Amino acid sequence: MTWVDHAIWWHVYPLGFCGAPIRDGDRTLTHRLGRLSHWLDYAVELGASGLLLGPVFASESHGYDTLDPMVIDPRLGDEDDFDRLVAGCRDRGLRVLLDGVFSHVGSQHPGVIRALAQGPDGPDADLFDIDWQAKGGPAPRVFEGHSSLVRLNHSSDRAVEYTSAVMAHWLERGIDGWRLDAAYSVPTAFWSRVLPGIRDRFPQAWFLGEVIHGDYPEFVDSSGVDSVTQYELWKAIWSSLKDRNLFELAWSLKRHNGFLADFTPNTFIGNHDVTRIASTLGADGAVTALAILMTIGGIPSIYYGDEQGFTGVKEERIGGDDDVRPPVPDNPEQLAGWGQNILRAHQDLIGLRRRHPWLTTATTSTLHLENARFDYRSTAADGADFLDVRIDLTSTPRATVIDSTGQTLWSQQVADSAAH
């Protein structure tokens, strides 16, 4: 087994977590990244084995509009702050995964400005996807209609060199791998050109592609990434619990078994781009969703604040992500106490998973299925062990985990009973 087989990520969006200004244009150097260092012991106590960090590089606003991928965003701090964070993670045995935005850059990226000024024969032209024959003059092609996000030219050697250089730089600084933002929007042939050279230099590095729809196994095979984000399962978990239609979850778990035959997906019930699970399902439903996440195959990630029952709704507007990317106190001791029961459930279920490491590659089978009741068995890949999980939505959502001897390992304490 490698370190990845034991990975449980605590997913943090640093700009929001650290309370950095997103859209006001203030780029004053401020050493906010130290706030995250104050939470490393908390991550360990949660049971995480690593930090999956959102963008930390110099950008125009939200982090995905990169200005310089070789420089820490001044709103977060500088390279010394980053080095201290990585060292703090190393001291605690935490791995570090960075968010690599190699689909696009910010429209004010210096290279974009130079390319447009110098023309199609300039030294920067080939790095970006620019329509030099556009009506009205040269126009950058943009990411999903966002005028502030300029596409890289993924057919060029220059884009391969740029991406490889960025990846290698931060791997040399001590990180353990990359989340590839919007990987689905980049030709898989591009990733297959970049990744082999990086793996030769950093054989232990892990690469997670953000893929929402499509053929997950084919993407993994043709791109060379190790894993992709399992959005199908994310959707099935929350919507099955919300609609009390557990047939959807059962069907998705069958598909998940097929994915596990080819690779180990990144599983999650929350991230920086979606409405908080507690807003969708309430506190009890969120814990039931967590019980599912922690008893099925995959490499799970927990989005910061979900373990405290944070709420927040994503909206399709400017600033519509703010509620799901909030600041936290300077240290965990300043948290309000109302999240303790949900935190305890996270610690218990993550601990259960750590005691059964074979769950990473476990497959599931249906034991009993109704709209509001679902019993499934998670079985080790070698068949040597299993856990049975009972989901009951007939009243308050509830989950129970039972081992192969019939012993109850964990039973959900619903909010009403927890108050007594």
CSV table of N, CA and C in Angstrom, one decimal, residues 55-212:
chain,number,residue,atom,x,y,z
A,55,PRO,N,-6.7,27.2,-4.5
A,55,PRO,CA,-5.6,28.1,-5.1
A,55,PRO,C,-4.9,28.9,-4.0
A,56,VAL,N,-3.5,28.9,-4.2
A,56,VAL,CA,-2.7,29.7,-3.3
A,56,VAL,C,-1.8,30.6,-4.1
A,57,PHE,N,-1.9,30.6,-5.4
A,57,PHE,CA,-1.0,31.4,-6.2
A,57,PHE,C,-1.6,32.8,-6.6
A,58,ALA,N,-0.7,33.7,-6.9
A,58,ALA,CA,-1.1,35.1,-7.2
A,58,ALA,C,-2.2,35.1,-8.3
A,59,SER,N,-3.3,35.7,-8.0
A,59,SER,CA,-4.5,35.7,-8.9
A,59,SER,C,-5.2,37.1,-8.9
A,60,GLU,N,-6.1,37.3,-9.8
A,60,GLU,CA,-6.9,38.5,-9.8
A,60,GLU,C,-7.9,38.6,-8.7
A,61,SER,N,-8.6,37.5,-8.4
A,61,SER,CA,-9.7,37.6,-7.5
A,61,SER,C,-9.9,36.3,-6.7
A,62,HIS,N,-10.6,35.3,-7.3
A,62,HIS,CA,-11.0,34.1,-6.5
A,62,HIS,C,-10.0,33.0,-6.6
A,63,GLY,N,-8.8,33.2,-7.2
A,63,GLY,CA,-7.8,32.2,-7.2
A,63,GLY,C,-7.7,31.4,-8.4
A,64,TYR,N,-8.8,31.3,-9.2
A,64,TYR,CA,-8.7,30.5,-10.4
A,64,TYR,C,-8.4,31.4,-11.6
A,65,ASP,N,-8.2,32.7,-11.4
A,65,ASP,CA,-7.8,33.6,-12.5
A,65,ASP,C,-6.3,34.0,-12.3
A,66,THR,N,-5.5,33.0,-12.5
A,66,THR,CA,-4.0,33.1,-12.1
A,66,THR,C,-3.3,34.3,-12.8
A,67,LEU,N,-2.5,34.9,-12.0
A,67,LEU,CA,-1.5,35.9,-12.6
A,67,LEU,C,-0.1,35.4,-12.6
A,68,ASP,N,0.3,34.6,-11.6
A,68,ASP,CA,1.6,34.1,-11.6
A,68,ASP,C,1.6,32.8,-10.7
A,69,PRO,N,1.7,31.6,-11.4
A,69,PRO,CA,1.6,30.4,-10.6
A,69,PRO,C,2.9,30.0,-9.9
A,70,MET,N,3.9,30.8,-10.0
A,70,MET,CA,5.2,30.6,-9.3
A,70,MET,C,5.3,31.4,-8.0
A,71,VAL,N,4.2,32.2,-7.7
A,71,VAL,CA,4.3,33.1,-6.6
A,71,VAL,C,3.0,32.9,-5.7
A,72,ILE,N,3.2,32.9,-4.4
A,72,ILE,CA,2.1,32.8,-3.4
A,72,ILE,C,1.3,34.1,-3.5
A,73,ASP,N,0.0,34.0,-3.5
A,73,ASP,CA,-0.8,35.2,-3.5
A,73,ASP,C,-0.5,36.1,-2.4
A,74,PRO,N,-0.2,37.4,-2.6
A,74,PRO,CA,0.2,38.3,-1.5
A,74,PRO,C,-1.0,38.4,-0.5
A,75,ARG,N,-2.2,38.2,-0.9
A,75,ARG,CA,-3.3,38.2,0.1
A,75,ARG,C,-3.2,37.1,1.1
A,76,LEU,N,-2.4,36.1,0.8
A,76,LEU,CA,-2.2,35.0,1.7
A,76,LEU,C,-0.8,35.1,2.4
A,77,GLY,N,0.1,35.7,1.7
A,77,GLY,CA,1.5,35.8,2.3
A,77,GLY,C,2.5,35.6,1.3
A,78,ASP,N,3.6,35.0,1.6
A,78,ASP,CA,4.8,34.8,0.7
A,78,ASP,C,5.3,33.4,0.8
A,79,GLU,N,6.4,33.1,0.1
A,79,GLU,CA,6.9,31.8,0.0
A,79,GLU,C,7.4,31.3,1.4
A,80,ASP,N,7.8,32.2,2.3
A,80,ASP,CA,8.2,31.7,3.6
A,80,ASP,C,7.0,31.2,4.4
A,81,ASP,N,5.9,31.9,4.2
A,81,ASP,CA,4.6,31.4,4.9
A,81,ASP,C,4.3,30.0,4.4
A,82,PHE,N,4.4,29.9,3.1
A,82,PHE,CA,4.1,28.6,2.5
A,82,PHE,C,5.0,27.5,3.0
A,83,ASP,N,6.3,27.8,3.0
A,83,ASP,CA,7.3,26.8,3.5
A,83,ASP,C,7.0,26.4,4.9
A,84,ARG,N,6.6,27.4,5.8
A,84,ARG,CA,6.3,27.1,7.2
A,84,ARG,C,5.0,26.2,7.2
A,85,LEU,N,4.1,26.4,6.4
A,85,LEU,CA,2.9,25.6,6.3
A,85,LEU,C,3.2,24.2,5.9
A,86,VAL,N,4.0,24.0,4.9
A,86,VAL,CA,4.4,22.7,4.5
A,86,VAL,C,5.2,21.9,5.6
A,87,ALA,N,6.1,22.7,6.2
A,87,ALA,CA,6.9,22.1,7.3
A,87,ALA,C,6.0,21.7,8.4
A,88,GLY,N,5.0,22.5,8.8
A,88,GLY,CA,4.1,22.1,9.8
A,88,GLY,C,3.3,20.9,9.5
A,89,CYS,N,2.9,20.7,8.2
A,89,CYS,CA,2.2,19.5,7.7
A,89,CYS,C,3.2,18.3,7.9
A,90,ARG,N,4.4,18.5,7.4
A,90,ARG,CA,5.4,17.4,7.5
A,90,ARG,C,5.5,16.9,9.0
A,91,ASP,N,5.6,17.9,9.9
A,91,ASP,CA,5.8,17.5,11.3
A,91,ASP,C,4.7,16.7,11.8
A,92,ARG,N,3.5,16.8,11.2
A,92,ARG,CA,2.3,16.1,11.7
A,92,ARG,C,1.9,14.9,10.8
A,93,GLY,N,2.8,14.6,9.8
A,93,GLY,CA,2.4,13.5,8.9
A,93,GLY,C,1.3,13.8,7.9
A,94,LEU,N,1.1,15.1,7.7
A,94,LEU,CA,0.0,15.5,6.7
A,94,LEU,C,0.6,15.7,5.3
A,95,ARG,N,0.0,15.1,4.3
A,95,ARG,CA,0.3,15.4,3.0
A,95,ARG,C,-0.3,16.7,2.5
A,96,VAL,N,0.2,17.2,1.4
A,96,VAL,CA,-0.3,18.5,0.8
A,96,VAL,C,-0.5,18.3,-0.7
A,97,LEU,N,-1.7,18.6,-1.1
A,97,LEU,CA,-2.1,18.6,-2.5
A,97,LEU,C,-2.5,20.1,-2.9
A,98,LEU,N,-1.9,20.6,-4.0
A,98,LEU,CA,-2.2,21.9,-4.4
A,98,LEU,C,-3.2,21.9,-5.6
A,99,ASP,N,-3.9,23.0,-5.8
A,99,ASP,CA,-4.9,23.2,-6.8
A,99,ASP,C,-4.1,23.8,-8.0
A,100,GLY,N,-4.0,23.1,-9.1
A,100,GLY,CA,-3.3,23.6,-10.3
A,100,GLY,C,-4.3,24.0,-11.4
A,101,VAL,N,-4.3,25.3,-11.7
A,101,VAL,CA,-5.2,25.8,-12.7
A,101,VAL,C,-4.4,25.9,-14.0
A,102,PHE,N,-4.5,24.8,-14.8
A,102,PHE,CA,-3.8,24.7,-16.1
A,102,PHE,C,-4.7,24.7,-17.3
A,103,SER,N,-6.0,25.0,-17.0
A,103,SER,CA,-7.0,25.1,-18.1
A,103,SER,C,-6.9,26.5,-18.6
A,104,HIS,N,-6.7,27.5,-17.8
A,104,HIS,CA,-6.8,28.9,-18.1
A,104,HIS,C,-6.0,29.8,-17.2
A,105,VAL,N,-5.9,31.0,-17.5
A,105,VAL,CA,-5.3,32.0,-16.6
A,105,VAL,C,-6.2,33.2,-16.5
A,106,GLY,N,-5.8,34.2,-15.7
A,106,GLY,CA,-6.6,35.4,-15.6
A,106,GLY,C,-6.4,36.3,-16.8
A,107,SER,N,-7.3,37.0,-17.2
A,107,SER,CA,-7.2,37.9,-18.4
A,107,SER,C,-6.1,38.9,-18.3
A,108,GLN,N,-5.8,39.3,-17.0
A,108,GLN,CA,-4.7,40.2,-16.8
A,108,GLN,C,-3.3,39.6,-16.5
A,109,HIS,N,-3.3,38.3,-16.8
A,109,HIS,CA,-2.0,37.6,-16.7
A,109,HIS,C,-1.0,38.4,-17.6
A,110,PRO,N,0.2,38.7,-17.1
A,110,PRO,CA,1.2,39.5,-17.9
A,110,PRO,C,1.5,38.9,-19.3
A,111,GLY,N,1.5,37.6,-19.4
A,111,GLY,CA,1.8,36.9,-20.6
A,111,GLY,C,0.7,37.2,-21.6
A,112,VAL,N,-0.6,37.2,-21.2
A,112,VAL,CA,-1.7,37.5,-22.1
A,112,VAL,C,-1.6,38.9,-22.6
A,113,ILE,N,-1.3,39.8,-21.8
A,113,ILE,CA,-1.2,41.2,-22.2
A,113,ILE,C,0.0,41.4,-23.2
A,114,ARG,N,1.1,40.7,-22.9
A,114,ARG,CA,2.2,40.8,-23.8
A,114,ARG,C,1.9,40.2,-25.2
A,115,ALA,N,1.2,39.0,-25.1
A,115,ALA,CA,0.9,38.3,-26.4
A,115,ALA,C,0.0,39.2,-27.3
A,116,LEU,N,-1.0,39.8,-26.7
A,116,LEU,CA,-1.9,40.6,-27.5
A,116,LEU,C,-1.2,41.9,-28.0
A,117,ALA,N,-0.2,42.4,-27.3
A,117,ALA,CA,0.5,43.5,-27.7
A,117,ALA,C,1.5,43.2,-28.8
A,118,GLN,N,2.1,42.0,-28.7
A,118,GLN,CA,3.2,41.6,-29.6
A,118,GLN,C,2.7,40.9,-30.9
A,119,GLY,N,1.5,40.4,-30.9
A,119,GLY,CA,1.0,39.7,-32.0
A,119,GLY,C,1.3,38.3,-32.2
A,120,PRO,N,0.8,37.6,-33.2
A,120,PRO,CA,0.9,36.1,-33.3
A,120,PRO,C,2.4,35.6,-33.4
A,121,ASP,N,3.3,36.5,-33.8
A,121,ASP,CA,4.7,36.0,-33.9
A,121,ASP,C,5.5,36.3,-32.6
A,122,GLY,N,4.9,36.9,-31.6
A,122,GLY,CA,5.6,37.2,-30.4
A,122,GLY,C,5.9,36.0,-29.6
A,123,PRO,N,6.9,36.1,-28.6
A,123,PRO,CA,7.3,34.9,-27.8
A,123,PRO,C,6.3,34.3,-26.9
A,124,ASP,N,5.2,35.1,-26.6
A,124,ASP,CA,4.2,34.6,-25.7
A,124,ASP,C,2.9,34.1,-26.4
A,125,ALA,N,2.9,34.3,-27.7
A,125,ALA,CA,1.6,34.1,-28.4
A,125,ALA,C,1.2,32.6,-28.3
A,126,ASP,N,2.1,31.7,-28.4
A,126,ASP,CA,1.8,30.3,-28.5
A,126,ASP,C,1.3,29.7,-27.2
A,127,LEU,N,1.5,30.4,-26.1
A,127,LEU,CA,1.0,29.8,-24.8
A,127,LEU,C,-0.5,29.9,-24.6
A,128,PHE,N,-1.1,30.9,-25.3
A,128,PHE,CA,-2.5,31.2,-25.1
A,128,PHE,C,-3.4,30.9,-26.3
A,129,ASP,N,-4.6,30.6,-26.1
A,129,ASP,CA,-5.5,30.3,-27.2
A,129,ASP,C,-6.2,31.6,-27.6
A,130,ILE,N,-5.6,32.2,-28.7
A,130,ILE,CA,-6.0,33.5,-29.1
A,130,ILE,C,-6.5,33.4,-30.6
A,131,ASP,N,-7.7,34.0,-30.8
A,131,ASP,CA,-8.2,34.1,-32.2
A,131,ASP,C,-7.6,35.3,-32.8
A,132,TRP,N,-6.5,35.1,-33.6
A,132,TRP,CA,-5.9,36.3,-34.2
A,132,TRP,C,-6.6,36.9,-35.3
A,133,GLN,N,-7.6,36.2,-35.8
A,133,GLN,CA,-8.4,36.7,-37.0
A,133,GLN,C,-9.8,37.2,-36.5
A,134,ALA,N,-10.0,37.3,-35.3
A,134,ALA,CA,-11.4,37.7,-34.8
A,134,ALA,C,-11.8,39.1,-35.3
A,135,LYS,N,-13.1,39.2,-35.6
A,135,LYS,CA,-13.6,40.5,-36.0
A,135,LYS,C,-13.4,41.5,-34.9
A,136,GLY,N,-12.9,42.6,-35.2
A,136,GLY,CA,-12.6,43.6,-34.2
A,136,GLY,C,-11.2,43.5,-33.6
A,137,GLY,N,-10.4,42.5,-34.1
A,137,GLY,CA,-9.1,42.4,-33.6
A,137,GLY,C,-8.9,41.1,-32.8
A,138,PRO,N,-7.6,40.8,-32.5
A,138,PRO,CA,-7.3,39.5,-31.8
A,138,PRO,C,-8.1,39.4,-30.5
A,139,ALA,N,-8.6,38.2,-30.2
A,139,ALA,CA,-9.5,38.0,-29.0
A,139,ALA,C,-9.1,36.7,-28.4
A,140,PRO,N,-8.8,36.7,-27.1
A,140,PRO,CA,-8.5,35.4,-26.4
A,140,PRO,C,-9.8,34.6,-26.4
A,141,ARG,N,-9.6,33.3,-26.5
A,141,ARG,CA,-10.7,32.4,-26.3
A,141,ARG,C,-10.8,32.1,-24.8
A,142,VAL,N,-12.0,32.0,-24.2
A,142,VAL,CA,-12.1,32.0,-22.8
A,142,VAL,C,-12.8,30.7,-22.3
A,143,PHE,N,-12.7,30.5,-21.0
A,143,PHE,CA,-13.2,29.3,-20.3
A,143,PHE,C,-14.6,29.5,-20.0
A,144,GLU,N,-15.5,28.7,-20.6
A,144,GLU,CA,-16.9,28.5,-20.3
A,144,GLU,C,-17.6,29.9,-20.3
A,145,GLY,N,-17.2,30.8,-21.2
A,145,GLY,CA,-17.9,32.1,-21.3
A,145,GLY,C,-17.5,33.1,-20.4
A,146,HIS,N,-16.5,32.9,-19.5
A,146,HIS,CA,-16.0,33.8,-18.5
A,146,HIS,C,-14.9,34.7,-19.2
A,147,SER,N,-15.2,36.0,-19.4
A,147,SER,CA,-14.3,36.8,-20.1
A,147,SER,C,-13.0,37.0,-19.3
A,148,SER,N,-13.0,36.8,-18.0
A,148,SER,CA,-11.8,37.0,-17.2
A,148,SER,C,-10.9,35.8,-17.2
A,149,LEU,N,-11.3,34.7,-17.9
A,149,LEU,CA,-10.5,33.5,-17.8
A,149,LEU,C,-10.0,33.1,-19.2
A,150,VAL,N,-8.8,33.3,-19.5
A,150,VAL,CA,-8.2,33.0,-20.9
A,150,VAL,C,-7.7,31.6,-21.0
A,151,ARG,N,-8.0,30.9,-22.0
A,151,ARG,CA,-7.6,29.5,-22.2
A,151,ARG,C,-6.1,29.5,-22.6
A,152,LEU,N,-5.5,28.4,-22.1
A,152,LEU,CA,-4.1,28.1,-22.6
A,152,LEU,C,-4.3,27.4,-23.9
A,153,ASN,N,-3.3,27.4,-24.7
A,153,ASN,CA,-3.3,26.7,-26.0
A,153,ASN,C,-2.7,25.3,-25.8
A,154,HIS,N,-3.6,24.4,-25.5
A,154,HIS,CA,-3.2,23.1,-25.0
A,154,HIS,C,-2.6,22.2,-26.1
A,155,SER,N,-2.6,22.7,-27.4
A,155,SER,CA,-1.9,21.9,-28.4
A,155,SER,C,-0.5,22.4,-28.6
A,156,SER,N,0.0,23.3,-27.8
A,156,SER,CA,1.3,23.9,-28.0
A,156,SER,C,2.3,23.2,-27.0
A,157,ASP,N,3.6,23.2,-27.5
A,157,ASP,CA,4.7,22.7,-26.6
A,157,ASP,C,4.9,23.7,-25.5
A,158,ARG,N,4.6,25.0,-25.7
A,158,ARG,CA,4.8,26.0,-24.7
A,158,ARG,C,3.9,25.8,-23.5
A,159,ALA,N,2.6,25.4,-23.8
A,159,ALA,CA,1.7,25.1,-22.6
A,159,ALA,C,2.2,23.9,-21.9
A,160,VAL,N,2.7,22.9,-22.5
A,160,VAL,CA,3.2,21.7,-21.9
A,160,VAL,C,4.4,22.1,-21.0
A,161,GLU,N,5.3,22.9,-21.5
A,161,GLU,CA,6.5,23.4,-20.7
A,161,GLU,C,6.1,24.2,-19.5
A,162,TYR,N,5.1,25.1,-19.7
A,162,TYR,CA,4.6,26.0,-18.7
A,162,TYR,C,4.0,25.1,-17.5
A,163,THR,N,3.1,24.2,-17.9
A,163,THR,CA,2.5,23.4,-16.9
A,163,THR,C,3.5,22.5,-16.1
A,164,SER,N,4.4,21.9,-16.9
A,164,SER,CA,5.4,21.0,-16.3
A,164,SER,C,6.3,21.8,-15.3
A,165,ALA,N,6.7,23.0,-15.7
A,165,ALA,CA,7.5,23.8,-14.9
A,165,ALA,C,6.9,24.2,-13.6
A,166,VAL,N,5.6,24.5,-13.6
A,166,VAL,CA,4.9,24.9,-12.4
A,166,VAL,C,4.7,23.7,-11.5
A,167,MET,N,4.3,22.6,-12.1
A,167,MET,CA,4.2,21.3,-11.3
A,167,MET,C,5.5,21.0,-10.6
A,168,ALA,N,6.6,21.0,-11.3
A,168,ALA,CA,7.9,20.6,-10.8
A,168,ALA,C,8.3,21.5,-9.7
A,169,HIS,N,8.1,22.8,-9.9
A,169,HIS,CA,8.6,23.8,-8.9
A,169,HIS,C,8.0,23.5,-7.5
A,170,TRP,N,6.7,23.3,-7.5
A,170,TRP,CA,6.1,23.1,-6.1
A,170,TRP,C,6.2,21.7,-5.6
A,171,LEU,N,6.4,20.7,-6.5
A,171,LEU,CA,6.7,19.4,-6.0
A,171,LEU,C,8.1,19.5,-5.3
A,172,GLU,N,9.0,20.2,-5.9
A,172,GLU,CA,10.4,20.4,-5.3
A,172,GLU,C,10.3,21.1,-4.0
A,173,ARG,N,9.3,21.9,-3.8
A,173,ARG,CA,9.1,22.7,-2.6
A,173,ARG,C,8.4,21.8,-1.5
A,174,GLY,N,8.1,20.6,-1.8
A,174,GLY,CA,7.6,19.7,-0.8
A,174,GLY,C,6.2,19.2,-0.8
A,175,ILE,N,5.4,19.6,-1.9
A,175,ILE,CA,4.0,19.1,-1.9
A,175,ILE,C,4.0,17.7,-2.5
A,176,ASP,N,2.8,17.1,-2.4
A,176,ASP,CA,2.7,15.6,-2.7
A,176,ASP,C,1.9,15.4,-4.0
A,177,GLY,N,1.4,16.4,-4.6
A,177,GLY,CA,0.6,16.1,-5.8
A,177,GLY,C,-0.3,17.3,-6.1
A,178,TRP,N,-1.1,17.1,-7.1
A,178,TRP,CA,-1.9,18.2,-7.7
A,178,TRP,C,-3.4,17.8,-7.9
A,179,ARG,N,-4.2,18.7,-7.6
A,179,ARG,CA,-5.6,18.6,-8.1
A,179,ARG,C,-5.6,19.5,-9.4
A,180,LEU,N,-6.1,18.9,-10.4
A,180,LEU,CA,-6.1,19.6,-11.7
A,180,LEU,C,-7.4,20.2,-12.0
A,181,ASP,N,-7.5,21.5,-11.8
A,181,ASP,CA,-8.8,22.2,-11.9
A,181,ASP,C,-9.3,22.1,-13.3
A,182,ALA,N,-10.6,21.9,-13.4
A,182,ALA,CA,-11.3,21.8,-14.7
A,182,ALA,C,-10.6,20.9,-15.7
A,183,ALA,N,-10.1,19.8,-15.2
A,183,ALA,CA,-9.3,18.9,-16.1
A,183,ALA,C,-10.2,18.4,-17.2
A,184,TYR,N,-11.5,18.3,-17.0
A,184,TYR,CA,-12.4,17.9,-18.0
A,184,TYR,C,-12.4,18.8,-19.3
A,185,SER,N,-12.0,20.0,-19.1
A,185,SER,CA,-12.1,21.0,-20.2
A,185,SER,C,-10.8,21.0,-21.0
A,186,VAL,N,-9.8,20.2,-20.7
A,186,VAL,CA,-8.5,20.1,-21.3
A,186,VAL,C,-8.4,18.8,-22.1
A,187,PRO,N,-7.9,18.8,-23.3
A,187,PRO,CA,-7.8,17.5,-24.0
A,187,PRO,C,-6.9,16.5,-23.2
A,188,THR,N,-7.4,15.3,-23.1
A,188,THR,CA,-6.6,14.3,-22.4
A,188,THR,C,-5.2,14.1,-22.9
A,189,ALA,N,-5.0,14.4,-24.2
A,189,ALA,CA,-3.7,14.2,-24.8
A,189,ALA,C,-2.7,15.2,-24.2
A,190,PHE,N,-3.2,16.4,-23.7
A,190,PHE,CA,-2.3,17.3,-23.1
A,190,PHE,C,-1.8,16.8,-21.8
A,191,TRP,N,-2.7,16.2,-20.9
A,191,TRP,CA,-2.3,15.6,-19.7
A,191,TRP,C,-1.3,14.5,-19.9
A,192,SER,N,-1.5,13.7,-21.0
A,192,SER,CA,-0.7,12.5,-21.2
A,192,SER,C,0.7,13.0,-21.7
A,193,ARG,N,0.8,14.2,-22.2
A,193,ARG,CA,2.1,14.8,-22.5
A,193,ARG,C,2.9,15.3,-21.3
A,194,VAL,N,2.1,15.9,-20.4
A,194,VAL,CA,2.7,16.5,-19.2
A,194,VAL,C,3.1,15.5,-18.1
A,195,LEU,N,2.2,14.6,-17.8
A,195,LEU,CA,2.4,13.8,-16.6
A,195,LEU,C,3.5,12.8,-16.6
A,196,PRO,N,3.8,12.1,-17.7
A,196,PRO,CA,4.9,11.1,-17.6
A,196,PRO,C,6.2,11.7,-17.2
A,197,GLY,N,6.6,12.9,-17.7
A,197,GLY,CA,7.8,13.5,-17.3
A,197,GLY,C,7.9,13.9,-15.8
A,198,ILE,N,6.7,14.4,-15.3
A,198,ILE,CA,6.7,14.7,-13.9
A,198,ILE,C,6.8,13.5,-13.1
A,199,ARG,N,6.1,12.4,-13.5
A,199,ARG,CA,6.2,11.2,-12.7
A,199,ARG,C,7.6,10.6,-12.7
A,200,ASP,N,8.3,10.8,-13.7
A,200,ASP,CA,9.7,10.3,-13.8
A,200,ASP,C,10.5,11.0,-12.7
A,201,ARG,N,10.3,12.3,-12.5
A,201,ARG,CA,11.0,13.0,-11.5
A,201,ARG,C,10.4,12.9,-10.1
A,202,PHE,N,9.1,12.7,-10.0
A,202,PHE,CA,8.4,12.6,-8.7
A,202,PHE,C,7.5,11.4,-8.7
A,203,PRO,N,8.1,10.2,-8.5
A,203,PRO,CA,7.3,9.0,-8.7
A,203,PRO,C,6.2,8.8,-7.6
A,204,GLN,N,6.3,9.5,-6.5
A,204,GLN,CA,5.3,9.3,-5.5
A,204,GLN,C,4.1,10.4,-5.6
A,205,ALA,N,4.2,11.3,-6.5
A,205,ALA,CA,3.2,12.3,-6.7
A,205,ALA,C,1.9,11.7,-7.1
A,206,TRP,N,0.8,12.3,-6.7
A,206,TRP,CA,-0.6,11.9,-7.0
A,206,TRP,C,-1.3,13.0,-7.7
A,207,PHE,N,-2.1,12.6,-8.7
A,207,PHE,CA,-2.7,13.6,-9.6
A,207,PHE,C,-4.2,13.3,-9.7
A,208,LEU,N,-5.0,14.3,-9.2
A,208,LEU,CA,-6.5,14.2,-9.2
A,208,LEU,C,-7.1,15.2,-10.2
A,209,GLY,N,-7.8,14.6,-11.1
A,209,GLY,CA,-8.5,15.5,-12.1
A,209,GLY,C,-9.9,15.9,-11.8
A,210,GLU,N,-10.2,17.1,-11.9
A,210,GLU,CA,-11.6,17.5,-11.7
A,210,GLU,C,-12.4,17.2,-12.9
A,211,VAL,N,-13.3,16.2,-12.8
A,211,VAL,CA,-14.1,15.7,-13.9
A,211,VAL,C,-15.5,15.6,-13.4
A,212,ILE,N,-16.5,16.3,-14.0
A,212,ILE,CA,-17.8,16.3,-13.5
A,212,ILE,C,-18.7,15.3,-14.2
